[in-house]
Short mmCIF file of N, CA and C in Angstrom, two decimals:
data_model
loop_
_atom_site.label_atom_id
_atom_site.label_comp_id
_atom_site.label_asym_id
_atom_site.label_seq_id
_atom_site.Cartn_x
_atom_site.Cartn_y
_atom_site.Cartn_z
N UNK A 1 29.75 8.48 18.46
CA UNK A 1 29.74 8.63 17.01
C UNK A 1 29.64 7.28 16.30
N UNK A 2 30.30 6.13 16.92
CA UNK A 2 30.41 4.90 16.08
C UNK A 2 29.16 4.35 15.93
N UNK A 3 27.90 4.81 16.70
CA UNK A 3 26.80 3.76 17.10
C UNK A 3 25.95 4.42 15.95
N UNK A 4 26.37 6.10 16.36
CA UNK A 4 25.28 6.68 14.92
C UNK A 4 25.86 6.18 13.82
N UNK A 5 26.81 6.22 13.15
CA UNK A 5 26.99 5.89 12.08
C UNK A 5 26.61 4.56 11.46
N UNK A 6 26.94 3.27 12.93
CA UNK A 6 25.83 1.99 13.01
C UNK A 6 24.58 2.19 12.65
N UNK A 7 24.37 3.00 13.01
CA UNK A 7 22.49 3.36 12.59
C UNK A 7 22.60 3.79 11.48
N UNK A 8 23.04 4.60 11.28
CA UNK A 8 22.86 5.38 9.48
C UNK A 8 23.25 3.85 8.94
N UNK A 9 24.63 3.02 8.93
CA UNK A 9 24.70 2.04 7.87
C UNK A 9 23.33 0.98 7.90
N UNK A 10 22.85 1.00 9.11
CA UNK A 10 21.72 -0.02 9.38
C UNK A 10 20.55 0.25 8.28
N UNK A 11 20.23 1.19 8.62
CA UNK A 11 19.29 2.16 7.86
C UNK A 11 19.00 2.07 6.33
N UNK A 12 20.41 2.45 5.87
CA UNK A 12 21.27 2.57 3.88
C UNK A 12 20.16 1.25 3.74
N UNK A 13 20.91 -0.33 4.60
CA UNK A 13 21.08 -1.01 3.87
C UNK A 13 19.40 -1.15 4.01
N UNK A 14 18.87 -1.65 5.02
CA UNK A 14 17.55 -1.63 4.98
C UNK A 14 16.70 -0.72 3.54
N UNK A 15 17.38 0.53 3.10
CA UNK A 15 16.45 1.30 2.55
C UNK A 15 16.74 0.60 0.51
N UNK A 16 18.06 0.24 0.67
CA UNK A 16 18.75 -0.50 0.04
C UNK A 16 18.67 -1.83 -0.38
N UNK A 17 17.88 -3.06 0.30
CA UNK A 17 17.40 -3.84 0.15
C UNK A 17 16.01 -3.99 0.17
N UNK A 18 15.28 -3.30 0.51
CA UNK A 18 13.85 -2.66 0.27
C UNK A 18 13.83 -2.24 -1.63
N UNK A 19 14.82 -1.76 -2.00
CA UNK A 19 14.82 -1.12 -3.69
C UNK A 19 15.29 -2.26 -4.36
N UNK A 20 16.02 -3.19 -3.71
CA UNK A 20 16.18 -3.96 -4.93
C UNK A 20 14.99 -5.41 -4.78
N UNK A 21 14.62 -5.50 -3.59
CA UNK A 21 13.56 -6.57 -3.76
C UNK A 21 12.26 -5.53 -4.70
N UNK A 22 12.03 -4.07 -4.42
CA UNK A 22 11.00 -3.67 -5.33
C UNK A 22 11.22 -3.83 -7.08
N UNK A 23 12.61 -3.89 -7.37
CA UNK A 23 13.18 -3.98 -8.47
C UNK A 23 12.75 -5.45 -9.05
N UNK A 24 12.90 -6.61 -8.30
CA UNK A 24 12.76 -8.03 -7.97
C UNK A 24 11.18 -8.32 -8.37
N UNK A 25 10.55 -7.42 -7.49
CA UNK A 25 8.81 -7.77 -7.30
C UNK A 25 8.12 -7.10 -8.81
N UNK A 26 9.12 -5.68 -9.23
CA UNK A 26 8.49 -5.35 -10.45
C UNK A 26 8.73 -6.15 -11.54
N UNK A 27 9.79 -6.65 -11.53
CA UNK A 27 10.50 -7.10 -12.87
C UNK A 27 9.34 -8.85 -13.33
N UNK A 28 9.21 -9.27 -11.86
CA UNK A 28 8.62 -10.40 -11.81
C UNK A 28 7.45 -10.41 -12.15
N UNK A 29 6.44 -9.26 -11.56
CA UNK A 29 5.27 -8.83 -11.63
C UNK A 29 4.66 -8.16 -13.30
N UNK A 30 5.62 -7.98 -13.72
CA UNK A 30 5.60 -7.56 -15.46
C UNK A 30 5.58 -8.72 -15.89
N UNK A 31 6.49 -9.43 -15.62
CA UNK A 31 6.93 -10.40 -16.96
C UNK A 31 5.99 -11.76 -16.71
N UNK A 32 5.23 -11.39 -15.25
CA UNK A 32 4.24 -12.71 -15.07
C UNK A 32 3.58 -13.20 -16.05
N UNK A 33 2.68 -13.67 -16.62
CA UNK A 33 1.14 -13.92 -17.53
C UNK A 33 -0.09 -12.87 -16.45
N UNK A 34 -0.58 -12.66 -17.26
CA UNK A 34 -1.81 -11.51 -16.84
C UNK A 34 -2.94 -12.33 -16.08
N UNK A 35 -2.52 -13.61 -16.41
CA UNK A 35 -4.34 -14.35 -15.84
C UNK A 35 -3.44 -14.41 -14.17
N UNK A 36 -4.44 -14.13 -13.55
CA UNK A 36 -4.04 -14.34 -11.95
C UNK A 36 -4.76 -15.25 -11.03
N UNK A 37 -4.11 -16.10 -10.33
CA UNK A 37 -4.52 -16.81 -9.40
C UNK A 37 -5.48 -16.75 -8.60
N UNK A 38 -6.58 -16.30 -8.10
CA UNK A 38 -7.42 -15.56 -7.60
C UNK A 38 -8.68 -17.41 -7.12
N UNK A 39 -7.55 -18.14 -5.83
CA UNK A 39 -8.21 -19.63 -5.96
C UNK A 39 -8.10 -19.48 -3.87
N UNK A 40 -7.70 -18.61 -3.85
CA UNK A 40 -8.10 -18.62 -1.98
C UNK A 40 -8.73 -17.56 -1.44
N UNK A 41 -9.52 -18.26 -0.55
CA UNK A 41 -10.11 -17.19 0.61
C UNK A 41 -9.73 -16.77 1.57
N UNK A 42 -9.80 -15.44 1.64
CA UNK A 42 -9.50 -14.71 3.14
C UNK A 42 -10.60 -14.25 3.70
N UNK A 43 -9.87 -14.19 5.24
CA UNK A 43 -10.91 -13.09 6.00
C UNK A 43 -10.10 -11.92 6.02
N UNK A 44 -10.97 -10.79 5.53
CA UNK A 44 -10.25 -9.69 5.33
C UNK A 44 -9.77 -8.94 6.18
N UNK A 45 -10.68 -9.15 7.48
CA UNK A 45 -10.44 -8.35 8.40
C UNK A 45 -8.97 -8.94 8.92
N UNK A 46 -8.88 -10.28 8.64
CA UNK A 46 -7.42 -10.85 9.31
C UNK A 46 -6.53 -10.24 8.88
N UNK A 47 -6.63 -10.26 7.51
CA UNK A 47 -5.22 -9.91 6.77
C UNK A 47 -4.69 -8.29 6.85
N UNK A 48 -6.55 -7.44 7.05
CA UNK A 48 -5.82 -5.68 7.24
C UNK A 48 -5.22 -6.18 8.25
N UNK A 49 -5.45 -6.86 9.81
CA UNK A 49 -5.17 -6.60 10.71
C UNK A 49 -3.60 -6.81 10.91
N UNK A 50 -3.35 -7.90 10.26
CA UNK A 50 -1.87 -8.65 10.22
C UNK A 50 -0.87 -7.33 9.25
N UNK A 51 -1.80 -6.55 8.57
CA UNK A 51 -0.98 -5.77 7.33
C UNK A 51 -0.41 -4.37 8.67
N UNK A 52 -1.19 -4.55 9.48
CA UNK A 52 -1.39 -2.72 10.51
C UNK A 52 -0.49 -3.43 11.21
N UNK A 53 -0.29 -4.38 11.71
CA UNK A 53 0.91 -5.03 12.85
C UNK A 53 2.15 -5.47 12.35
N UNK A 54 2.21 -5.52 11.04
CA UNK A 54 3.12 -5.61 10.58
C UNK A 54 4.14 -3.93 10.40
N UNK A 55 3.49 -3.00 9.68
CA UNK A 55 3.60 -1.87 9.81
C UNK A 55 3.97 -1.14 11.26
N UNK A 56 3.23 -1.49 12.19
CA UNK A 56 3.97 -0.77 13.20
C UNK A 56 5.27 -1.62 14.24
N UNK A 57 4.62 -3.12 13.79
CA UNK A 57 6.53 -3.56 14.04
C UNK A 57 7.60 -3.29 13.67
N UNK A 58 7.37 -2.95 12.28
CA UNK A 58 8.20 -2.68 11.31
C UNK A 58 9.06 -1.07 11.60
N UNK A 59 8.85 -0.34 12.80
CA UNK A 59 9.65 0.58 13.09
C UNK A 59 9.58 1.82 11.56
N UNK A 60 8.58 2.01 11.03
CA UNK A 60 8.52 2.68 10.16
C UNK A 60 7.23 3.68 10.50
N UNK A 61 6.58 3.53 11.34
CA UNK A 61 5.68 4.81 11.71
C UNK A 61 6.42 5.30 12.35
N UNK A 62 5.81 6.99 12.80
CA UNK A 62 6.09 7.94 13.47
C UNK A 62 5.67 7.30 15.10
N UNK A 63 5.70 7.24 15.88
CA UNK A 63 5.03 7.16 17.43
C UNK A 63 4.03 8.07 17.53
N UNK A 64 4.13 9.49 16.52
CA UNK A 64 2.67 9.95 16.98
C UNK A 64 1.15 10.04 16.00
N UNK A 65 2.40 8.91 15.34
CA UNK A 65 1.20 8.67 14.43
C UNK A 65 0.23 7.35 15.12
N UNK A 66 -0.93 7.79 15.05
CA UNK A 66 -2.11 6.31 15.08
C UNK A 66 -2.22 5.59 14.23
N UNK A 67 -2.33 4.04 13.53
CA UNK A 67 -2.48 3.25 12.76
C UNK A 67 -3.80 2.35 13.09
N UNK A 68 -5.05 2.54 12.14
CA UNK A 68 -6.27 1.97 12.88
C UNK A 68 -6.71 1.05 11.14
N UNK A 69 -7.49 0.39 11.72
CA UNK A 69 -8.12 -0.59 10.54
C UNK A 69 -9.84 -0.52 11.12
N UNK A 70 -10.63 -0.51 9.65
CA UNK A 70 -11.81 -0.61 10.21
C UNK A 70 -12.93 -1.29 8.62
N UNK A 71 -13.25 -2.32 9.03
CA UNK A 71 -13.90 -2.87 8.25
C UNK A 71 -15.96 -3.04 8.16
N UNK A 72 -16.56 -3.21 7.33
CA UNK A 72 -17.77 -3.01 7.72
C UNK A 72 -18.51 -4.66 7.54
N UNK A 73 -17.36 -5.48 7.36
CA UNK A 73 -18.26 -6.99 7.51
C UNK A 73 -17.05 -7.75 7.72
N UNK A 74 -16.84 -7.82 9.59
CA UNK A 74 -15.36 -8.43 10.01
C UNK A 74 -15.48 -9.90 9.33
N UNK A 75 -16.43 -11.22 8.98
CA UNK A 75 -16.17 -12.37 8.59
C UNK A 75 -16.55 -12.72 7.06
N UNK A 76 -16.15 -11.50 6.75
CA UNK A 76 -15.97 -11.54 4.65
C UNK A 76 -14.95 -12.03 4.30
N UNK A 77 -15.33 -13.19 4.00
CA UNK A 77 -14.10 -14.28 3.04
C UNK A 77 -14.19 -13.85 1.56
N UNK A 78 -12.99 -13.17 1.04
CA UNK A 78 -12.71 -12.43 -0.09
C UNK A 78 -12.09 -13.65 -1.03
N UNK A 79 -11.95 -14.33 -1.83
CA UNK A 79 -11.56 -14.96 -3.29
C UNK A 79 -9.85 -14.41 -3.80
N UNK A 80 -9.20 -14.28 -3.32
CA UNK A 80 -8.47 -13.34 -3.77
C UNK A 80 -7.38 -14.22 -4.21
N UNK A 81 -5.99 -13.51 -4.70
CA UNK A 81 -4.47 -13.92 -4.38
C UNK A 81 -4.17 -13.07 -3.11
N UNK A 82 -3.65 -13.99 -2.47
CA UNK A 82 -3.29 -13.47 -0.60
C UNK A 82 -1.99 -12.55 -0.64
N UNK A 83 -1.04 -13.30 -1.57
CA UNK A 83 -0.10 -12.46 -1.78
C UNK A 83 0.10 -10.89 -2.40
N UNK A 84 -0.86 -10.72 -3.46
CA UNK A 84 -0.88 -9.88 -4.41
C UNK A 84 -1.43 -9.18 -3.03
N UNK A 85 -2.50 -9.26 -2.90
CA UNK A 85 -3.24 -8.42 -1.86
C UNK A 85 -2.52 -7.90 -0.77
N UNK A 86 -1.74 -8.92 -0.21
CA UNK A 86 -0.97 -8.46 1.09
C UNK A 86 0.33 -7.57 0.70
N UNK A 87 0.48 -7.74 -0.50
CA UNK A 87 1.78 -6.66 -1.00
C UNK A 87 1.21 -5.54 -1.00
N UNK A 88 -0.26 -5.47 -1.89
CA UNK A 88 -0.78 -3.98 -2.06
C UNK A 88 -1.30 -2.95 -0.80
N UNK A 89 -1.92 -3.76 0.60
CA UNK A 89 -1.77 -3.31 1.23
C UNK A 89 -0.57 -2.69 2.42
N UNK A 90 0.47 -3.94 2.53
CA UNK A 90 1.50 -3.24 2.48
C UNK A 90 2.12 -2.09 1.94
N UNK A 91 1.94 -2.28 0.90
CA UNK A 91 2.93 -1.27 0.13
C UNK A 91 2.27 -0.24 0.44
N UNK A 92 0.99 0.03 0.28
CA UNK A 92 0.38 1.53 0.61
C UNK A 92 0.39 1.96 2.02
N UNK A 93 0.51 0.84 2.89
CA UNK A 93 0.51 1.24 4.26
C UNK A 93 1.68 1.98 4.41
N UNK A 94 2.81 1.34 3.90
CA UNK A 94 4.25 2.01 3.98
C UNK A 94 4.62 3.29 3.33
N UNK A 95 4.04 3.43 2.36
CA UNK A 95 4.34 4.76 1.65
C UNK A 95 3.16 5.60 2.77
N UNK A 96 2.28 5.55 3.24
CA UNK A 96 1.77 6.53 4.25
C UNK A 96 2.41 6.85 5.31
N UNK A 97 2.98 5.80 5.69
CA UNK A 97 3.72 5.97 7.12
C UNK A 97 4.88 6.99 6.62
N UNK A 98 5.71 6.63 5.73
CA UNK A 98 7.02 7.43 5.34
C UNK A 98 6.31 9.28 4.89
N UNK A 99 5.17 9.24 4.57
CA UNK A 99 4.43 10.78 4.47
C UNK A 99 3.87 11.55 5.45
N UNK A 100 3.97 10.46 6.43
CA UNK A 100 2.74 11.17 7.89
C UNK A 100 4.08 10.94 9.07
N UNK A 101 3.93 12.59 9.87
CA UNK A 101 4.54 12.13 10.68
C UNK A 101 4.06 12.72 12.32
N UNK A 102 2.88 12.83 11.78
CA UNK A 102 1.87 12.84 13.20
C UNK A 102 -0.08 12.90 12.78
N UNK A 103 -0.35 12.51 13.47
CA UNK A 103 -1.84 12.28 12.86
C UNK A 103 -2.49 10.75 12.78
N UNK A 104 -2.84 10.37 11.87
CA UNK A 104 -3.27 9.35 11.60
C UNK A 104 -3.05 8.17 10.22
N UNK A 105 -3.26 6.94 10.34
CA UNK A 105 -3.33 6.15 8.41
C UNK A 105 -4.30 5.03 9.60
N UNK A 106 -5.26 5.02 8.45
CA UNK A 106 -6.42 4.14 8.96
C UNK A 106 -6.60 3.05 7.77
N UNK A 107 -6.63 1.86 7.66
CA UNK A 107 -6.99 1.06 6.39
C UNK A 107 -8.50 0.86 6.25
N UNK A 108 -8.98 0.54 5.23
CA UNK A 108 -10.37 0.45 5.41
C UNK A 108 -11.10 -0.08 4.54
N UNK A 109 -12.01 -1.02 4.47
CA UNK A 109 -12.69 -2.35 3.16
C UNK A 109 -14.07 -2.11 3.62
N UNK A 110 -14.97 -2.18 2.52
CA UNK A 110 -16.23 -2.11 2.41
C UNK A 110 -16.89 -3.12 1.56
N UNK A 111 -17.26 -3.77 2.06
CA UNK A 111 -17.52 -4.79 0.95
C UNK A 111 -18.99 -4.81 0.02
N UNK A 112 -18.92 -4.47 -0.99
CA UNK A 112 -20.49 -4.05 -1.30
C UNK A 112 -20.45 -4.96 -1.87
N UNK A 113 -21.80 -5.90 -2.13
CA UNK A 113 -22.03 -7.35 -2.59
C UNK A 113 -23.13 -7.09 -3.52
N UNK A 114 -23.69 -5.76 -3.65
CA UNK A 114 -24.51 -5.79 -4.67
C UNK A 114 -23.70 -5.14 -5.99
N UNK A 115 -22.91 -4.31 -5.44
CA UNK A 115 -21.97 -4.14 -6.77
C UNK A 115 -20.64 -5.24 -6.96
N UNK A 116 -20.34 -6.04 -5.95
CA UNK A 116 -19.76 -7.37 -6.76
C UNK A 116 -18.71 -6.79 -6.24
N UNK A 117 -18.01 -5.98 -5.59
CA UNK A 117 -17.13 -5.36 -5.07
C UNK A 117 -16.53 -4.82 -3.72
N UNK A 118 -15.29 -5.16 -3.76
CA UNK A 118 -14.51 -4.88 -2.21
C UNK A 118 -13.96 -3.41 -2.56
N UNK A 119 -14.11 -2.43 -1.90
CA UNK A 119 -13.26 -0.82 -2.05
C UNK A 119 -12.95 -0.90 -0.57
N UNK A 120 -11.56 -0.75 -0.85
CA UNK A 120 -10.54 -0.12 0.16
C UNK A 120 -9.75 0.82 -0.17
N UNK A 121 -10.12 1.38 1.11
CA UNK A 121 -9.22 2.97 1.57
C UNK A 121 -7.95 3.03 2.24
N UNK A 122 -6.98 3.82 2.00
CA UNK A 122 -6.05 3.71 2.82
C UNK A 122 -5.86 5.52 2.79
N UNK A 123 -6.15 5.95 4.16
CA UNK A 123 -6.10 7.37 4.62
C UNK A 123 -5.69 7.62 5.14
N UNK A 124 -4.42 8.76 5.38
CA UNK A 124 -3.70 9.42 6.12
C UNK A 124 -3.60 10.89 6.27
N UNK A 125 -2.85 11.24 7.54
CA UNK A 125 -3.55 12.99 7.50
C UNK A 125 -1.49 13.24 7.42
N UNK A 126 -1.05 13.08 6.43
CA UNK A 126 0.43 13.25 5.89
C UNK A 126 0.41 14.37 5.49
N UNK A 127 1.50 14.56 3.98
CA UNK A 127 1.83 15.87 3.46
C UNK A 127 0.59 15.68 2.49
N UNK A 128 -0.15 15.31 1.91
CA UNK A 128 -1.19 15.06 1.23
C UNK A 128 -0.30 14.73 -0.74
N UNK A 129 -1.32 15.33 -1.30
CA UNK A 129 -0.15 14.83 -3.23
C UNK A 129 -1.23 15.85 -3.90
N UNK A 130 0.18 16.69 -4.69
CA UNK A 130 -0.41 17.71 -5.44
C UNK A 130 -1.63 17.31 -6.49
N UNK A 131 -2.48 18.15 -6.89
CA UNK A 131 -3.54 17.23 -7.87
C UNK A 131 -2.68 17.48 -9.33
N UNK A 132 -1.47 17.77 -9.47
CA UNK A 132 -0.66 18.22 -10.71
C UNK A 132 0.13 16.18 -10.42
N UNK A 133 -0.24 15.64 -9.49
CA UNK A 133 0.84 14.66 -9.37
C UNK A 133 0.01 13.37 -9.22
N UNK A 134 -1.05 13.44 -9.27
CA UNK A 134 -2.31 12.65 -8.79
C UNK A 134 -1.86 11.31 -9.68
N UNK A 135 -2.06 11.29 -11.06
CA UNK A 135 -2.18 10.68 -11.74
C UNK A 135 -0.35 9.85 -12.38
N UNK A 136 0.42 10.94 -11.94
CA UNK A 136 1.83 10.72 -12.71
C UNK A 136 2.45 9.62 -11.36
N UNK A 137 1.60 9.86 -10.18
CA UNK A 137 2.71 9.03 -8.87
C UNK A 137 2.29 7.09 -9.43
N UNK A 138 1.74 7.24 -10.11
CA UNK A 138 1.32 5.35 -10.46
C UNK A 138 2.17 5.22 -11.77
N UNK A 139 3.23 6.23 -12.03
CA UNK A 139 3.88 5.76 -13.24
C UNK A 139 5.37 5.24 -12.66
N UNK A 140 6.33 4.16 -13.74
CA UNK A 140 7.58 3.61 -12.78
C UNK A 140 8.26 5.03 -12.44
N UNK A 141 9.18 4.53 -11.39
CA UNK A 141 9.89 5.78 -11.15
C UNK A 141 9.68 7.19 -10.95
N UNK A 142 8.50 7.33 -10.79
CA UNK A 142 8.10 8.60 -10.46
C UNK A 142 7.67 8.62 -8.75
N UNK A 143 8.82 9.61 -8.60
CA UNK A 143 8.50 10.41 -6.73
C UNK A 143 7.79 11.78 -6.38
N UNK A 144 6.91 11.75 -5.61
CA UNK A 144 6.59 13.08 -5.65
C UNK A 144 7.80 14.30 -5.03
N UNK A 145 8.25 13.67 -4.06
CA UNK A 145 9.27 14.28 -3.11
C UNK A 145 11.13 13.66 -3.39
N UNK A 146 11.73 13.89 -4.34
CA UNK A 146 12.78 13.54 -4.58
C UNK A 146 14.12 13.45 -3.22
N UNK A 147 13.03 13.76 -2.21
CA UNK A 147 14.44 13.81 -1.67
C UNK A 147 14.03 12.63 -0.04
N UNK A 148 13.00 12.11 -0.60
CA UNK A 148 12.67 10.90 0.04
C UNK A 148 13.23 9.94 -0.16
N UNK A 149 13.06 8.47 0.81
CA UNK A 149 14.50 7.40 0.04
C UNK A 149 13.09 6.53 -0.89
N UNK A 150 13.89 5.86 -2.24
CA UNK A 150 12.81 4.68 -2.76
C UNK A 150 13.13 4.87 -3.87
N UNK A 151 12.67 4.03 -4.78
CA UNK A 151 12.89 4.27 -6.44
C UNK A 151 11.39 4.75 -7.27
N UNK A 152 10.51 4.51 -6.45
CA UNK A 152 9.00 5.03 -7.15
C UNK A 152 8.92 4.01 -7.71
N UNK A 153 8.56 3.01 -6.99
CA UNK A 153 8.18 1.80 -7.71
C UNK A 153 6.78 1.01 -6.81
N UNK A 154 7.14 1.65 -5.53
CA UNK A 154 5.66 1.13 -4.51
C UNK A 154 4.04 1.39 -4.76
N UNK A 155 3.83 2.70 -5.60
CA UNK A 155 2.94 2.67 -6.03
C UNK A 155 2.36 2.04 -7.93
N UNK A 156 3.38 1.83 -8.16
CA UNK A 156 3.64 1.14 -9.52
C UNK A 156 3.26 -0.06 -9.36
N UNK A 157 3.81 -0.85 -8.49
CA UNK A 157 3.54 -2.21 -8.18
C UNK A 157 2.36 -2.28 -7.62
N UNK A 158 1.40 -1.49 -6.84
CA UNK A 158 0.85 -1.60 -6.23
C UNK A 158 -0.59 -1.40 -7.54
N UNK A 159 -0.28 -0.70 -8.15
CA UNK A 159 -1.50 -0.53 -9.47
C UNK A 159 -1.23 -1.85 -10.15
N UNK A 160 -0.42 -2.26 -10.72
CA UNK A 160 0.15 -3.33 -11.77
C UNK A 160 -0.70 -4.74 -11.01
N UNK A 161 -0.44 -5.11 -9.56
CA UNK A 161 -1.04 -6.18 -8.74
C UNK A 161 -2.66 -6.00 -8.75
N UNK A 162 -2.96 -4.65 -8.47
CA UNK A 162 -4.66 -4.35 -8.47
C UNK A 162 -5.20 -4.84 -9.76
N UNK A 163 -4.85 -4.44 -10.84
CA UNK A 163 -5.21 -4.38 -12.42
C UNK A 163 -5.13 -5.74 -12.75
N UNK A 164 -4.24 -6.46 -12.01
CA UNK A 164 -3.95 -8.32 -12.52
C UNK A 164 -5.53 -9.01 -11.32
N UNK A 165 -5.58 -7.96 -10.09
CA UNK A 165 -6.38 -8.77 -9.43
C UNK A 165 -8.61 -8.44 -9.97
N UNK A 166 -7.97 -7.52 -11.00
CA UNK A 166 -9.18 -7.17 -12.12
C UNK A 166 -9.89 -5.84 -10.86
N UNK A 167 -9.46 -4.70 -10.56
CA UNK A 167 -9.51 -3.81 -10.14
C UNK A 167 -8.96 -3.18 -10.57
N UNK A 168 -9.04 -1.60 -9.23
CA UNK A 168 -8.57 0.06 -10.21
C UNK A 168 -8.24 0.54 -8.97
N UNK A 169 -6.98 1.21 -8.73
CA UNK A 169 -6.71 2.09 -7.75
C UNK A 169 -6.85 3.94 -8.71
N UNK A 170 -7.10 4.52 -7.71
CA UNK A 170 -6.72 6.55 -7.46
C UNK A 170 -6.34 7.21 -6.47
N UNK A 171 -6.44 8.02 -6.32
CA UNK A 171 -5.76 9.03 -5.29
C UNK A 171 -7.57 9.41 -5.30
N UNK A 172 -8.02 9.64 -3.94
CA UNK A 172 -9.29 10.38 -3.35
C UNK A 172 -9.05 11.97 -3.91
N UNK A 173 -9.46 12.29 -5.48
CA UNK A 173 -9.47 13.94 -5.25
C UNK A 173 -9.91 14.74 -4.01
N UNK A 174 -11.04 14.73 -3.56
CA UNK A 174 -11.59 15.38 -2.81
C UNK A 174 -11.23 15.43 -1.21
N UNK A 175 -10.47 14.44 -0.99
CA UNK A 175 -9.40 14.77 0.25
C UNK A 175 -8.49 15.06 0.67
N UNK A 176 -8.29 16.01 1.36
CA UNK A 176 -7.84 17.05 1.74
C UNK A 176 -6.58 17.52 2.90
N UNK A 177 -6.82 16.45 3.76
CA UNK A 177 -6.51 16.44 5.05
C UNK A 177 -5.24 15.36 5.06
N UNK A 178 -4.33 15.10 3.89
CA UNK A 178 -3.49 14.28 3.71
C UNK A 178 -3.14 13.44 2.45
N UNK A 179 -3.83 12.16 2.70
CA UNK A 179 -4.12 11.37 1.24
C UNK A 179 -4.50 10.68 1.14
N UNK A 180 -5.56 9.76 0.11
CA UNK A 180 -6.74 8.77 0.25
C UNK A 180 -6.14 7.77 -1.18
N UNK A 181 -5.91 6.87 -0.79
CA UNK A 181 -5.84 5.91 -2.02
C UNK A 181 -7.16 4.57 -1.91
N UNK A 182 -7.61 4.54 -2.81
CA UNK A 182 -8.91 3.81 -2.72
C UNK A 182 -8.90 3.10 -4.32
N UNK A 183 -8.61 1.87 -3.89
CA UNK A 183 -8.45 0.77 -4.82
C UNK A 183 -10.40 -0.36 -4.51
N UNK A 184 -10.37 -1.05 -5.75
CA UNK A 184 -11.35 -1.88 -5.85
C UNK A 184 -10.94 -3.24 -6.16
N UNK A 185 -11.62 -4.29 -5.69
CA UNK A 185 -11.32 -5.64 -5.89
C UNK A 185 -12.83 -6.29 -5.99
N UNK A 186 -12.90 -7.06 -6.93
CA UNK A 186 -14.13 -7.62 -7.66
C UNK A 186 -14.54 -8.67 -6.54
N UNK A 187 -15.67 -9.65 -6.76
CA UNK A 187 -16.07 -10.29 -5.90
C UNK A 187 -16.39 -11.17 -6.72
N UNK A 188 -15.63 -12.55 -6.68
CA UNK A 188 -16.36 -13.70 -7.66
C UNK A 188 -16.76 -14.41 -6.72
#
């Protein structure tokens, strides 16, 4: 009994210090200036890859879940903020994992250079999101599943960072099989 309860307190605090650094990252991320840093290059493929290994170190997937990354131009050096970026993929990686608990979350960048634009996918075959909730899960504090742990702030932050990095995240209406978030990032 003492070891479970070790685990449950392990757990609290983890889920517990996860809400107040999101509290930390929002509060900071508001009150920033709007012009954004956007003065380094990545290779993108590095950073999904580092974002998917991070995620499954992180003891937050299922085991029968698969975690795959797949890009369509592995040595695209993107302009970006590294940080902003690596939060947003984080953050969406994590809210998939906590929805899926067998199947798949695949990350995924396309880089189209004639429209000036990076679109990435992040797809999972989870509980999927009502289309009554599509639009309300990018507002603060809003959960679809109340009885999940978090404050509804991961996808909040995760729009607020896109919109500073002069992009647009949605929810994929038309998929079906879980849930598709597909954000855009410009190409200067």
């Amino acid at each position: 009994n003492l070891k479970k309860y070790s685990l449950y307190i392990e757990e609290s605090t983890d889920v517990l210090l996860s809400n107040i650094d999101n509290l930390l990252d929002y509060a900071m991320y508001m009150s920033s200036d709007t012009s954004t840093s956007c003065d380094e290059y990545i290779k993108l493929s590095s950073l999904c890859s580092e974002c998917v290994k991070q995620l499954i170190s992180s003891h937050h997937v299922n085991p029968n879940v698969n975690v795959s990354f797949h890009g369509n131009d592995e040595n695209f050096m993107l302009r970006t903020n590294n940080e902003y970026l690596h939060n947003i993929l984080a953050n969406l990686l994590t809210n998939s994992a906590k929805y899926t608990s067998e199947g798949s979350i695949e990350i995924a960048y396309f880089v189209k250079k004639m429209d000036r634009q990076v679109i990435f996918t992040i797809t999972d075959t989870g509980i999927g999101i009502d289309s009554d909730n599509e639009n309300r899960i990018f507002d603060c504090f809003e959960q679809v599943n109340s009885f999940e742990q978090g404050m509804g702030l991961g996808l909040t932050i995760c729009r607020e960072l896109i919109h500073k990095l002069g992009g647009e995240i949605n929810v994929d209406k038309n998929y079906r099989e879980g849930a598709r978030f597909v954000f855009t990032h410009p190409i200067s």
